PDB file of C-alpha atoms and ligand atoms in Angstrom:
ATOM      1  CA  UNK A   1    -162.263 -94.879 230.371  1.00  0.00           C
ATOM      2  CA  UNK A   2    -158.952 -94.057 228.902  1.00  0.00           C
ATOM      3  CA  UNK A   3    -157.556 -91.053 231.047  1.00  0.00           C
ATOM      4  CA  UNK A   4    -155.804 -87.685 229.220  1.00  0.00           C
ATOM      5  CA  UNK A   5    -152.958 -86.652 230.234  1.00  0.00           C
ATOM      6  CA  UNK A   6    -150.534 -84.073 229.566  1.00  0.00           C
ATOM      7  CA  UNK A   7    -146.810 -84.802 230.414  1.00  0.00           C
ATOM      8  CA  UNK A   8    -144.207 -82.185 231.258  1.00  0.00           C
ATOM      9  CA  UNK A   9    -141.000 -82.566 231.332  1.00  0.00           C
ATOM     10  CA  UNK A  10    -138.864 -80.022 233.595  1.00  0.00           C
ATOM     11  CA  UNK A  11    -135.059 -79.750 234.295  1.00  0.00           C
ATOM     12  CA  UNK A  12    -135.357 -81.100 238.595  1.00  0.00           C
ATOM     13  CA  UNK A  13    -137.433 -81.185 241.213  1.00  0.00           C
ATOM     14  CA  UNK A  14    -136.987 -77.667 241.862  1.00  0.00           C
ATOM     15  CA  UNK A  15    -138.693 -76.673 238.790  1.00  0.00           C
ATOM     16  CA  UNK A  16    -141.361 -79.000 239.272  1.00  0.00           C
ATOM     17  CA  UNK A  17    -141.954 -77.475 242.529  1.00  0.00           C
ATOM     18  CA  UNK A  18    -141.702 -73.798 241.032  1.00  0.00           C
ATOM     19  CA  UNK A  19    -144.123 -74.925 238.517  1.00  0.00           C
ATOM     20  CA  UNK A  20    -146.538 -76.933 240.526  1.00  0.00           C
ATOM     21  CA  UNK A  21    -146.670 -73.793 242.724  1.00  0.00           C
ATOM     22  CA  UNK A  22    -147.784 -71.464 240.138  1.00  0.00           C
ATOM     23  CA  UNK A  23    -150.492 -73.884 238.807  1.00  0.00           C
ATOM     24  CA  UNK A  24    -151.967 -74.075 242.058  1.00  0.00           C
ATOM     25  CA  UNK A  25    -151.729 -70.212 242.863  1.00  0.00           C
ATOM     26  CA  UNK A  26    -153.625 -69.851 238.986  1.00  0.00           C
ATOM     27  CA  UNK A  27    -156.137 -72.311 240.143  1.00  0.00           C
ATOM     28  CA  UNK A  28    -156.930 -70.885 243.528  1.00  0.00           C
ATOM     29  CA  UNK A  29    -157.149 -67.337 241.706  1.00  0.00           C
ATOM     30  CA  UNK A  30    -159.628 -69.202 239.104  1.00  0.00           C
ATOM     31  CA  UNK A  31    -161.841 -70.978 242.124  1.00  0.00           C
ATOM     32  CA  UNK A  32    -161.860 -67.825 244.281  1.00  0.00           C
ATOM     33  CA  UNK A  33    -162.960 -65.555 241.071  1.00  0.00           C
ATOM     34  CA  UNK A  34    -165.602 -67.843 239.968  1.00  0.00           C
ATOM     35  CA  UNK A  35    -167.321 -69.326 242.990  1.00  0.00           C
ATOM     36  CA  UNK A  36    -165.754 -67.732 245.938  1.00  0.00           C
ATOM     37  CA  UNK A  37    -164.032 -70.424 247.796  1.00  0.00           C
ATOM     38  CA  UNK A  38    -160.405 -72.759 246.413  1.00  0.00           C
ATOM     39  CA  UNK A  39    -161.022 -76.225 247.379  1.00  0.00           C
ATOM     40  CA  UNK A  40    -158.258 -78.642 247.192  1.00  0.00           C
ATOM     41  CA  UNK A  41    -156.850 -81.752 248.005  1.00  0.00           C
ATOM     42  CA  UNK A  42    -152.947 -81.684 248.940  1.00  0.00           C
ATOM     43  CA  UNK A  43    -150.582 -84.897 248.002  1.00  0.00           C
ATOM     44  CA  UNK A  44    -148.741 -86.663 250.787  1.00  0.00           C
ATOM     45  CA  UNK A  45    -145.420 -88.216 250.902  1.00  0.00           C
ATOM     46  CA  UNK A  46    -142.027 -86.117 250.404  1.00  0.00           C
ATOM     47  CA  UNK A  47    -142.564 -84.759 246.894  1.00  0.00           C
ATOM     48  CA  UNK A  48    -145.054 -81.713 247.275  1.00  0.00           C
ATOM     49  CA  UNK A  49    -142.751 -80.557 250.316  1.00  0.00           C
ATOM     50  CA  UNK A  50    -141.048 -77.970 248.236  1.00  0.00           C
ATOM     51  CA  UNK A  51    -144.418 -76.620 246.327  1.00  0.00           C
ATOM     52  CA  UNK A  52    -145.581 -76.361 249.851  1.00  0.00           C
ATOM     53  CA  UNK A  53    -142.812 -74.581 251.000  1.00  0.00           C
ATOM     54  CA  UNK A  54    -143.259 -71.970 247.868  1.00  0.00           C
ATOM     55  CA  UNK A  55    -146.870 -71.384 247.854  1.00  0.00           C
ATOM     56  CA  UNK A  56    -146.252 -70.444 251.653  1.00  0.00           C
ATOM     57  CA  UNK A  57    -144.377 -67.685 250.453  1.00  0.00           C
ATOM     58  CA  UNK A  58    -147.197 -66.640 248.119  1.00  0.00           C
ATOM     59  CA  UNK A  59    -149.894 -63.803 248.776  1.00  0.00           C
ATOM     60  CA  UNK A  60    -153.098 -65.682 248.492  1.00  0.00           C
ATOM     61  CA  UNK A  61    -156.420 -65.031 249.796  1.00  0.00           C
ATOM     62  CA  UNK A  62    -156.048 -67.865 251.922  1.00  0.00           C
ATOM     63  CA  UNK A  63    -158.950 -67.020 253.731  1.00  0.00           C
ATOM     64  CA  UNK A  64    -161.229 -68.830 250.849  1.00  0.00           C
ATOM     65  CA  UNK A  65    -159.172 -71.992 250.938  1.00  0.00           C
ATOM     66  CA  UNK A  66    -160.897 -74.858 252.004  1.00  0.00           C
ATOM     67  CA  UNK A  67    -158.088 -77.738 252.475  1.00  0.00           C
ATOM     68  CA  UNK A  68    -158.645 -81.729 251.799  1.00  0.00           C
ATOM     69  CA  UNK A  69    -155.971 -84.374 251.782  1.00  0.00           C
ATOM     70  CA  UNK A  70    -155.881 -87.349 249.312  1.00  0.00           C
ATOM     71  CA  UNK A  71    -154.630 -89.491 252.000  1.00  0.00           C
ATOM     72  CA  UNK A  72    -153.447 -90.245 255.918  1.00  0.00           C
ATOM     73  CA  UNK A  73    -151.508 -92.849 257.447  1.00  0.00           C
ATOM     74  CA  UNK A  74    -153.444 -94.130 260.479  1.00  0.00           C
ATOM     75  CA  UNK A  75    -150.739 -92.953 263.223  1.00  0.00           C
ATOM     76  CA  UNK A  76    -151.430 -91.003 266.489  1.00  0.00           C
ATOM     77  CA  UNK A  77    -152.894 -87.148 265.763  1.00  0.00           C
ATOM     78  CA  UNK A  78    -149.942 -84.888 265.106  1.00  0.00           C
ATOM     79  CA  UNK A  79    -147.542 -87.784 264.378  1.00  0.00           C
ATOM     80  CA  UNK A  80    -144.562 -86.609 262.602  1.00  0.00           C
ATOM     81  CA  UNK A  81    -145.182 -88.988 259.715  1.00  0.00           C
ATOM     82  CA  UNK A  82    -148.509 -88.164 258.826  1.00  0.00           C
ATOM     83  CA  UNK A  83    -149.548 -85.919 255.946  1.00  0.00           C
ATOM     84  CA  UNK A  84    -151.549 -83.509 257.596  1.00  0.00           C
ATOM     85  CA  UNK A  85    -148.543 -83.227 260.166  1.00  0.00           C
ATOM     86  CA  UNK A  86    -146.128 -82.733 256.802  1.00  0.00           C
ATOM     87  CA  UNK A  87    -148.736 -80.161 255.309  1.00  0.00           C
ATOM     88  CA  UNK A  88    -148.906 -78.181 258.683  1.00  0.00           C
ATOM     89  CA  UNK A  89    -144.967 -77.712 258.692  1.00  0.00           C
ATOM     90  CA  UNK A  90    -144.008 -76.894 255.046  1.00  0.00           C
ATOM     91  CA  UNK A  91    -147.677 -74.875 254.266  1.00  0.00           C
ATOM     92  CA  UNK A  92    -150.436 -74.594 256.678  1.00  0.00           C
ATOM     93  CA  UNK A  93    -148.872 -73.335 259.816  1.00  0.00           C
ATOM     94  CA  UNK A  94    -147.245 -70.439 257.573  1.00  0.00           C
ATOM     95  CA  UNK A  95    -150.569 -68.966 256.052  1.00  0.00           C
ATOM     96  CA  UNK A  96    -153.897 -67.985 257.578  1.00  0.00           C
ATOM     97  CA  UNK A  97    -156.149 -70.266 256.820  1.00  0.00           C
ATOM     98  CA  UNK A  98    -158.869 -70.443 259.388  1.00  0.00           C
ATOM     99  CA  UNK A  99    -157.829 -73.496 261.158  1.00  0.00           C
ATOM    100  CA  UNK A 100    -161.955 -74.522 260.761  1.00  0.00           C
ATOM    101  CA  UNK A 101    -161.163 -74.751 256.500  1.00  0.00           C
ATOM    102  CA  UNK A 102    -158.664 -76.935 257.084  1.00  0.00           C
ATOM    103  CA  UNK A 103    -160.377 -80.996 257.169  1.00  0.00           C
ATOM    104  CA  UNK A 104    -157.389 -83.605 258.403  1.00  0.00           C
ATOM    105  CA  UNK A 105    -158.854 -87.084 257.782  1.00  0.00           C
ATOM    106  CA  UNK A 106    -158.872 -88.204 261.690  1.00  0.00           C
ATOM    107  CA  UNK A 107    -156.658 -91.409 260.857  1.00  0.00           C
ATOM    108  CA  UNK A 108    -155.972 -91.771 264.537  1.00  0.00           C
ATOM    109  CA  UNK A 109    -159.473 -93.122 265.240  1.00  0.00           C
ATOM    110  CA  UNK A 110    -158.749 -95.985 262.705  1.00  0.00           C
ATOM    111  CA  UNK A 111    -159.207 -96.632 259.132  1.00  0.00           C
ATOM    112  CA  UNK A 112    -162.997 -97.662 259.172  1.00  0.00           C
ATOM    113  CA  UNK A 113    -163.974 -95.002 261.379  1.00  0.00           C
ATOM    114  CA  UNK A 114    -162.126 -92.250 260.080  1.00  0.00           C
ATOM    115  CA  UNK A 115    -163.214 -93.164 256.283  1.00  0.00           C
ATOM    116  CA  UNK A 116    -166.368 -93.070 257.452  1.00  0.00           C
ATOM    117  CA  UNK A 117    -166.172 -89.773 259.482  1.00  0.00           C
ATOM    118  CA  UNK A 118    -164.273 -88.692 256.240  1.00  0.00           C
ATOM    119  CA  UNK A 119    -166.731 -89.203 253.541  1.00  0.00           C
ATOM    120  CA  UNK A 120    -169.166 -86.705 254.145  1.00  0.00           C
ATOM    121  CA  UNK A 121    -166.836 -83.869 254.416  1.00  0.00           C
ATOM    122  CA  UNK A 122    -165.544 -85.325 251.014  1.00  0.00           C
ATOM    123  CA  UNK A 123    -169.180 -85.841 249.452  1.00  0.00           C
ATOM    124  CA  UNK A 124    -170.415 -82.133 250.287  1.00  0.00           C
ATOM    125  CA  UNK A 125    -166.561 -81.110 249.059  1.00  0.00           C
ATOM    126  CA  UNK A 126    -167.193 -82.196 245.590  1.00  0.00           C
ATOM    127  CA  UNK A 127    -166.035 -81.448 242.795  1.00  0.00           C
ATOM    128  CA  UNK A 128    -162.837 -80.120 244.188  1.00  0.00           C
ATOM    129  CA  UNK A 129    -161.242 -77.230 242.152  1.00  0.00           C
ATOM    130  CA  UNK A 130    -157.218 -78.953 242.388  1.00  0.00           C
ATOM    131  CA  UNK A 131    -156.596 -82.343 243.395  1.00  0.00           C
ATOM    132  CA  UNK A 132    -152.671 -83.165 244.158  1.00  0.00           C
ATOM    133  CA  UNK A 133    -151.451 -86.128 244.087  1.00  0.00           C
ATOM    134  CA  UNK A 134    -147.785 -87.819 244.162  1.00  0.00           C
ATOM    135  CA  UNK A 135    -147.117 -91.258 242.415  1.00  0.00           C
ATOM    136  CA  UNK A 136    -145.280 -93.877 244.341  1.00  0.00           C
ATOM    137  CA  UNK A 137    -142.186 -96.225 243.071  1.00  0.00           C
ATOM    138  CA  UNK A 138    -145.163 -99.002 242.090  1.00  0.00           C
ATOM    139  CA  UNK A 139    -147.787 -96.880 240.321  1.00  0.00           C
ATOM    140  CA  UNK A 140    -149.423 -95.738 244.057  1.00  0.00           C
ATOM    141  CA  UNK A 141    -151.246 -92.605 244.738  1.00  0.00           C
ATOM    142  CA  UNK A 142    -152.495 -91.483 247.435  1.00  0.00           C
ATOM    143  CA  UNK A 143    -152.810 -95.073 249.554  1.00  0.00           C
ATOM    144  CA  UNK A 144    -154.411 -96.859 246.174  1.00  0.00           C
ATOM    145  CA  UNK A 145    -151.945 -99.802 246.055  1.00  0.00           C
ATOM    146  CA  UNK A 146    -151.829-101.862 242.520  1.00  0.00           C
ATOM    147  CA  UNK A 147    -153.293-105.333 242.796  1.00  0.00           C
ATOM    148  CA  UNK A 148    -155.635-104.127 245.353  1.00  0.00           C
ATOM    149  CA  UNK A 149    -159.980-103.993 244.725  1.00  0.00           C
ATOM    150  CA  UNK A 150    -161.287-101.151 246.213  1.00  0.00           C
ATOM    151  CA  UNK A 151    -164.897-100.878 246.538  1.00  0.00           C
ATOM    152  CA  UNK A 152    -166.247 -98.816 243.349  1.00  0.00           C
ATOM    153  CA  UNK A 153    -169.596 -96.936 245.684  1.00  0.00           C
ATOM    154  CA  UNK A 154    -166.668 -95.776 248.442  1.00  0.00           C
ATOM    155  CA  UNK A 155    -166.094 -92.196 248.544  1.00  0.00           C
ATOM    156  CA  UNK A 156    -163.153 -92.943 251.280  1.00  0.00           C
ATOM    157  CA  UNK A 157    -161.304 -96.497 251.649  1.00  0.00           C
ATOM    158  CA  UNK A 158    -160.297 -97.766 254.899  1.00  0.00           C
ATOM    159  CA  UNK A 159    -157.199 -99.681 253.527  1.00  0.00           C
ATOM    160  CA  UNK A 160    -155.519-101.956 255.257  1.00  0.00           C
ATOM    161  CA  UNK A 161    -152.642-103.917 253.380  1.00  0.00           C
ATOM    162  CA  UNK A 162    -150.563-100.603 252.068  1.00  0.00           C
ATOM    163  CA  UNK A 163    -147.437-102.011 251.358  1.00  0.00           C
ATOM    164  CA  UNK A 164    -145.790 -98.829 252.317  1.00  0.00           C
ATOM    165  CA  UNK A 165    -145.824 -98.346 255.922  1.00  0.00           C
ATOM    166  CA  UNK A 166    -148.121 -97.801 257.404  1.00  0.00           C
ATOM    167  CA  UNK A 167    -150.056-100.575 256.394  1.00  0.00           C
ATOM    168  CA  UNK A 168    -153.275 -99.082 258.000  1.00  0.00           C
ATOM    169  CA  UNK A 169    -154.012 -95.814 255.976  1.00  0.00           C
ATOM    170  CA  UNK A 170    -157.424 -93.478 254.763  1.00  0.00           C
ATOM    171  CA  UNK A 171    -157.456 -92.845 251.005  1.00  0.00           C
ATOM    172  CA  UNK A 172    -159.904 -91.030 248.575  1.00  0.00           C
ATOM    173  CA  UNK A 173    -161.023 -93.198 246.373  1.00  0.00           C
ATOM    174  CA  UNK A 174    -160.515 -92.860 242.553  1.00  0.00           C
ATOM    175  CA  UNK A 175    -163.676 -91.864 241.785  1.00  0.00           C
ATOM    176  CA  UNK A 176    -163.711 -88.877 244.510  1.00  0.00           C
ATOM    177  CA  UNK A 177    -159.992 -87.988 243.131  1.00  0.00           C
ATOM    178  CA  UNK A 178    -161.717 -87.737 240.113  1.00  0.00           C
ATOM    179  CA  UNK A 179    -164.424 -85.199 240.897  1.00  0.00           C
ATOM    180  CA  UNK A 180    -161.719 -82.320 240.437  1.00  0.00           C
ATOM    181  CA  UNK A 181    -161.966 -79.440 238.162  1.00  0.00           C
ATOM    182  CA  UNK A 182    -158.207 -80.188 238.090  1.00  0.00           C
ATOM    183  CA  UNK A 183    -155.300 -82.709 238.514  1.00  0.00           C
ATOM    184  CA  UNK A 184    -152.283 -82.091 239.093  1.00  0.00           C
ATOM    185  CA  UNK A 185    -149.466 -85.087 239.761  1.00  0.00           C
ATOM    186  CA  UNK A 186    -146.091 -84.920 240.674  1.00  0.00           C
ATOM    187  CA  UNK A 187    -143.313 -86.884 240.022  1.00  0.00           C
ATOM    188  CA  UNK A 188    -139.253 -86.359 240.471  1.00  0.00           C
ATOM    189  CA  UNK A 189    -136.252 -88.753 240.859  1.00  0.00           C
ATOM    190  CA  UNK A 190    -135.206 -91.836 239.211  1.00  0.00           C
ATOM    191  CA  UNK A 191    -137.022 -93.944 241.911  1.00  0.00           C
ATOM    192  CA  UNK A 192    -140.280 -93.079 239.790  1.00  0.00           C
ATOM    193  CA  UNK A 193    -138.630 -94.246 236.722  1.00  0.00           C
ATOM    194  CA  UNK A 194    -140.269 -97.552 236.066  1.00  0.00           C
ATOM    195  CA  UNK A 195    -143.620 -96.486 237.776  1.00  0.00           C
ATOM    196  CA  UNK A 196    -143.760 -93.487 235.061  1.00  0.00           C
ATOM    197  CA  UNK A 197    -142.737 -95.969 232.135  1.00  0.00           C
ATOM    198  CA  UNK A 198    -145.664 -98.299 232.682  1.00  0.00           C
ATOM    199  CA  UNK A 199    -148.223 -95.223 232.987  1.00  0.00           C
ATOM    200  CA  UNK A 200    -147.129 -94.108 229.726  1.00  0.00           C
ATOM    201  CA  UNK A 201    -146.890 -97.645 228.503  1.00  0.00           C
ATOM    202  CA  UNK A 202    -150.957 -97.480 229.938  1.00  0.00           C
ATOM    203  CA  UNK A 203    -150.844 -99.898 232.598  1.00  0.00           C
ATOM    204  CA  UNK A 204    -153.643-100.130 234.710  1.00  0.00           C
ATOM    205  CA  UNK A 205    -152.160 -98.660 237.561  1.00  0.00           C
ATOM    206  CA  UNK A 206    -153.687 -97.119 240.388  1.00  0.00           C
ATOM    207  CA  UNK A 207    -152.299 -93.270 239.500  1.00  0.00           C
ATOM    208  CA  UNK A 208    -153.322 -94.213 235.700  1.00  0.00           C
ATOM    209  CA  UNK A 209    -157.073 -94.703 237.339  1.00  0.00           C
ATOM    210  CA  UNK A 210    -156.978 -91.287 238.310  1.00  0.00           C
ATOM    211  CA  UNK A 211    -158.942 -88.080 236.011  1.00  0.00           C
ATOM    212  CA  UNK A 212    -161.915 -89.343 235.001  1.00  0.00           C
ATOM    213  CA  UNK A 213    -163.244 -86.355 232.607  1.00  0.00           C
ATOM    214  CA  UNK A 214    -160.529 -84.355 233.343  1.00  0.00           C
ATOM    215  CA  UNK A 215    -157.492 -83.699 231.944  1.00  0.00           C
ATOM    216  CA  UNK A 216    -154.771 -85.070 234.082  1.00  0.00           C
ATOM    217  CA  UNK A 217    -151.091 -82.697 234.050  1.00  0.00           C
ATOM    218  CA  UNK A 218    -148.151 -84.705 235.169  1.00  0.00           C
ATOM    219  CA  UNK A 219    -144.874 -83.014 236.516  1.00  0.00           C
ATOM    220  CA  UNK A 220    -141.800 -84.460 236.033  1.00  0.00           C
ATOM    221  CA  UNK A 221    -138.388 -83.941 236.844  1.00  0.00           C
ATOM    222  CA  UNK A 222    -135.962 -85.940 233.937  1.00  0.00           C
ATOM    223  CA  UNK A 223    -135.477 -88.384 236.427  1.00  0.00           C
ATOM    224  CA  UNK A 224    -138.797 -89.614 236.616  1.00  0.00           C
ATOM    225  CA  UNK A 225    -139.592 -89.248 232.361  1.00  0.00           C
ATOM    226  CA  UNK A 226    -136.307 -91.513 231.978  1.00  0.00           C
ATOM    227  CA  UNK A 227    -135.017 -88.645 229.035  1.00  0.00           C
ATOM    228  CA  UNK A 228    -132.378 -90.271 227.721  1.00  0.00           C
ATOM    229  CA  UNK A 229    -130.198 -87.629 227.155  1.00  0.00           C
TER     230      UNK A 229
HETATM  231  C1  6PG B 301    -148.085 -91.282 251.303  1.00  0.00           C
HETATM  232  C2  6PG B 301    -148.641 -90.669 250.048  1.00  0.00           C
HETATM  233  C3  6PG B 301    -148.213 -91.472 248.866  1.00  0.00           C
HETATM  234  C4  6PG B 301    -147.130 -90.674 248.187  1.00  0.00           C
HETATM  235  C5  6PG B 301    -146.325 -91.531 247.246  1.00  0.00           C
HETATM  236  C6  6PG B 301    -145.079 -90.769 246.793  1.00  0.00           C
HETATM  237  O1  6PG B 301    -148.821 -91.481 252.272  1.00  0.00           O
HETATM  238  O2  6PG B 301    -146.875 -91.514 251.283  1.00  0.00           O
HETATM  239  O3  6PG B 301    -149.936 -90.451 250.083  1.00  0.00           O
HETATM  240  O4  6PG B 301    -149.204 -91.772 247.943  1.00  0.00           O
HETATM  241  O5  6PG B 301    -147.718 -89.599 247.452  1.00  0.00           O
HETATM  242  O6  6PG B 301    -145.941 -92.702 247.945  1.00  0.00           O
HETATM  243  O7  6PG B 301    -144.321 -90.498 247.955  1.00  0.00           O
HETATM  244  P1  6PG B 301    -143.030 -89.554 247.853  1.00  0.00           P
HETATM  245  O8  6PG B 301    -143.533 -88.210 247.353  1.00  0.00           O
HETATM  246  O9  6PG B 301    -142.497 -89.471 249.254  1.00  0.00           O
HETATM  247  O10 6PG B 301    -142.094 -90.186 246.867  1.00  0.00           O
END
């Protein structure tokens, strides 16, 4: 199934943050008006550091956010380098969210067990209202790696082979990333240059795999689109 997705284009990261931030404030406004509860999955890696950082700042009713992530490296609990450990810094530790709303996949008991401890939070999650996601330098998101087979019934991979460290990692699958009322992907710096060319060129990569019925918006810095000026 051929994904849609909506490209924008914005000046630098900044404004991708600024932007990404608002989008998620209107969607936890939308989730919390219609059904009482904002569930959503945050990104890991270095790009949704600054969103983070704003929405902190915002006055949300953080009290009906439930909290997911796409993703954890399988490193010691509170390791600097995970994602829930990045998420905690730049967002969660600066907003009340009952620390019970918040779900950390527990990547420090290993991949197999902590997909498997993960997927029925994820299951009884679904659909999630926002799903963020970053897009690595090879067409990665979340810890879906191209030229990999993941199994199509998982709700949560154990993966094993990431080819960015660390190689043992949790990751939602594409189908469960899918399950969103909305997407939302960011991607800034030249780095992503050649990984954003061959999504828009529609190679089957893993971040391409990711939308399913639903519209897919893509943030990008300049950098990333490749505008040649
Ligand atoms: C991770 C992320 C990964 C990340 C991309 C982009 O564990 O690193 O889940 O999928 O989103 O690799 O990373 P940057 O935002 O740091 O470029």
């Amino acid at each position: 199934m051929k994904v849609r997705t909506r490209w924008h284009i914005l000046e630098d990261p900044h404004a991708v943050a600024e932007e990404a931030a608002r989008r998620v404030r209107e969607a936890a406004q939308r989730a919390i008006s219609d059904r009482g509860v904002f569930r959503i999955v945050l990104a890991g890696g270095r790009t949704p550091r600054d969103m983070h950082l704003l929405l902190a700042r915002a006055d949300l009713d953080w009290t009906r956010w439930r909290v997911y992530f796409g993703d954890e490296r399988c490193l010691p609990a509170h390791d600097s380098e995970r994602n829930s450990e990045a998420a905690k810094v730049a967002l969660l530790d600066r907003v009340p969210i009952p620390v019970q709303s918040i779900h950390p996949i527990p990547a420090e008991l290993g991949a197999e067990a902590a997909a498997a401890a993960y997927a029925p939070l994820v299951a009884a999650a679904l659909p999630f209202d926002l799903v963020t996601l970053g897009v690595g330098e090879d067409g990665h998101t979340a810890s879906l790696f191209p030229g990999r087979v993941y199994p199509v019934a998982e709700i949560v991979h154990a993966v094993h082979d990431a080819p960015k460290l660390p190689a043992d990692r949790v990751s939602l699958s594409s189908s469960s990333l899918s399950r969103a009322r909305e997407v939302l992907i960011l991607a800034t710096g030249a780095g992503k240059r050649d990984a954003v060319a061959a999504w828009r060129a529609g190679d089957a990569l893993p971040v391409a795999s990711v939308g399913g019925e639903t519209v897919v918006d893509v943030l990008l810095d300049r950098d990333a689109w490749g505008d040649l000026r």
